[in-house]
PDB file of C-alpha atoms in Angstrom:
ATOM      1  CA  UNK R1158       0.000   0.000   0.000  1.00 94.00           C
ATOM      2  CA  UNK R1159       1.038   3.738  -1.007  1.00 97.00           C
ATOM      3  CA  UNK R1160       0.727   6.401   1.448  1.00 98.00           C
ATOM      4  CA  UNK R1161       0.836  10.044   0.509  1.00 98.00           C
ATOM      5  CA  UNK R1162       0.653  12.865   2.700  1.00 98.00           C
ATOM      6  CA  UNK R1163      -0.776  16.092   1.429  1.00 97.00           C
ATOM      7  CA  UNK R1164       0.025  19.070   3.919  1.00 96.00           C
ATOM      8  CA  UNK R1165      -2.507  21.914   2.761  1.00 97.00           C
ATOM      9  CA  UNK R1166      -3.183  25.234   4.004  1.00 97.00           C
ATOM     10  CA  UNK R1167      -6.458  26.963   1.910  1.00 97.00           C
ATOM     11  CA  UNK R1168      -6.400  24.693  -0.954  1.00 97.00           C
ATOM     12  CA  UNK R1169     -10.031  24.710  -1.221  1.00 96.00           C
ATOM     13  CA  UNK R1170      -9.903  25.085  -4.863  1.00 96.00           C
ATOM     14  CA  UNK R1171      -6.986  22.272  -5.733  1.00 97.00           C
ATOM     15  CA  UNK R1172      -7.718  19.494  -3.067  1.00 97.00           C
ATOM     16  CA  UNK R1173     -10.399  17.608  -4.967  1.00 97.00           C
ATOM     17  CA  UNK R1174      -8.283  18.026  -8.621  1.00 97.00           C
ATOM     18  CA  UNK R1175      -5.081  16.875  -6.865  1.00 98.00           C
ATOM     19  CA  UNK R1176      -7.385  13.684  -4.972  1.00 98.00           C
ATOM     20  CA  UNK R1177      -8.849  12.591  -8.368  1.00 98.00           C
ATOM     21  CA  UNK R1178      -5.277  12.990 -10.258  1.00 98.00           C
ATOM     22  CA  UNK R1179      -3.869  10.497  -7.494  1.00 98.00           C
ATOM     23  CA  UNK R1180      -6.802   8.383  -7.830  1.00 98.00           C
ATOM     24  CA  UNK R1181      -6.135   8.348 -11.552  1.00 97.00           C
ATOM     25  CA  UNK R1182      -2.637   7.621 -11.387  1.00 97.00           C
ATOM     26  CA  UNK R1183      -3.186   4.819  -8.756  1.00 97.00           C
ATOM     27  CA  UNK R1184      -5.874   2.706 -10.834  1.00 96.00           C
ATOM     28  CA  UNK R1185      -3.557   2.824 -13.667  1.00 97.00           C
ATOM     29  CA  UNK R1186      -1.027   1.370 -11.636  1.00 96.00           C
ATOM     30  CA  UNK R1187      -3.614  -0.554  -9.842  1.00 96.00           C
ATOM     31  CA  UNK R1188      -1.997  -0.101  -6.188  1.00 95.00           C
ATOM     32  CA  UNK R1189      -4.175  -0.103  -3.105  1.00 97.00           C
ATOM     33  CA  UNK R1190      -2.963   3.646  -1.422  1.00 98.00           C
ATOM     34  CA  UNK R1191      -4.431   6.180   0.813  1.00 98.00           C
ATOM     35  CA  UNK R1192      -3.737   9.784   1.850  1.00 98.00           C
ATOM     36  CA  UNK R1193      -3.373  11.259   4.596  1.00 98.00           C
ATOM     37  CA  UNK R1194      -4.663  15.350   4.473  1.00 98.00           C
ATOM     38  CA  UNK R1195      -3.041  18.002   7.195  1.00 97.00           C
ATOM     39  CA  UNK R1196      -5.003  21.141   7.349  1.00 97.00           C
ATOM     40  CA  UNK R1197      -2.727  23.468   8.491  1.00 95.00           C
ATOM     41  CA  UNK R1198      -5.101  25.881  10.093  1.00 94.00           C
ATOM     42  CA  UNK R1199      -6.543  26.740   6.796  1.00 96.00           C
ATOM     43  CA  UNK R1200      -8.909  30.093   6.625  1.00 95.00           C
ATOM     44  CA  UNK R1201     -10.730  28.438   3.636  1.00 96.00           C
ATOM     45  CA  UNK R1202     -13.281  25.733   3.274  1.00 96.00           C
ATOM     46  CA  UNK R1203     -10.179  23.677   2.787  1.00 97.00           C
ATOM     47  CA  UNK R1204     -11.388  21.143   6.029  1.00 95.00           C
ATOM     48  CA  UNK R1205     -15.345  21.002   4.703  1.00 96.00           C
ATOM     49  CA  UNK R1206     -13.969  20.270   1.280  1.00 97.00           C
ATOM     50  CA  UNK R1207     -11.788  17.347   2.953  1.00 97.00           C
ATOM     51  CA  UNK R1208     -14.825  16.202   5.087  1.00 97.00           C
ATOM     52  CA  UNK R1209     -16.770  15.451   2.138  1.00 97.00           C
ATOM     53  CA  UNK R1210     -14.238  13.853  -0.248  1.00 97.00           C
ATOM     54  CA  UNK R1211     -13.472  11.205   2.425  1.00 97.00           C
ATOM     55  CA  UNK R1212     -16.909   9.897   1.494  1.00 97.00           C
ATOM     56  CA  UNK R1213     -15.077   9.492  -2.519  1.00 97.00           C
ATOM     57  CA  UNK R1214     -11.255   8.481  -1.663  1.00 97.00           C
ATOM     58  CA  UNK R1215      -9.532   6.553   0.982  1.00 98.00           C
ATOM     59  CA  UNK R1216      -9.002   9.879   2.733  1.00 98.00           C
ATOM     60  CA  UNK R1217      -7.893  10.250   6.444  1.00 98.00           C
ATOM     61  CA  UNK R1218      -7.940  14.010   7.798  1.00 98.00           C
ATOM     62  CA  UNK R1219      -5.591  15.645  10.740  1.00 97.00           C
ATOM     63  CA  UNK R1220      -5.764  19.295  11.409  1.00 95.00           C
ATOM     64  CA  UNK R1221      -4.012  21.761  13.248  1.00 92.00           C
ATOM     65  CA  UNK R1222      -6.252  24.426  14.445  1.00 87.00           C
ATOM     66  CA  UNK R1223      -3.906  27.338  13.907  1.00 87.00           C
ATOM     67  CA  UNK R1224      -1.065  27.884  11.380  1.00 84.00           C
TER      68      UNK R1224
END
């Protein structure tokens, strides 16, 4: 299994293209993997975005309240 770990402060915009380019690239390579998100204290709706795409993508979410 693949691990990667995406640190992300207000990526809103970019965190569900980067999920389904990983996604992509893993089914093509057809490895199990997972990611792990750390929301740096984001300012965004960078942690609501997260929340929901863990219902899409093996997705596992840590936050830091404060950057």
């Amino acid at each position: 299994m693949i691990t990667f770990f995406l640190p992300a402060y207000n990526e809103e915009i970019a965190l569900e293209r980067i999920l389904k380019k990983i996604a992509a690239t893993m089914k093509e390579v057809d490895e199990p993997y997972g990611v792990v998100l750390l929301d740096d204290g984001s300012s965004d709706q960078t942690l609501s975005v997260a929340e929901k795409l863990v219902h899409h993508y093996p997705l596992h979410i840590l936050k830091h309240p404060k950057n």
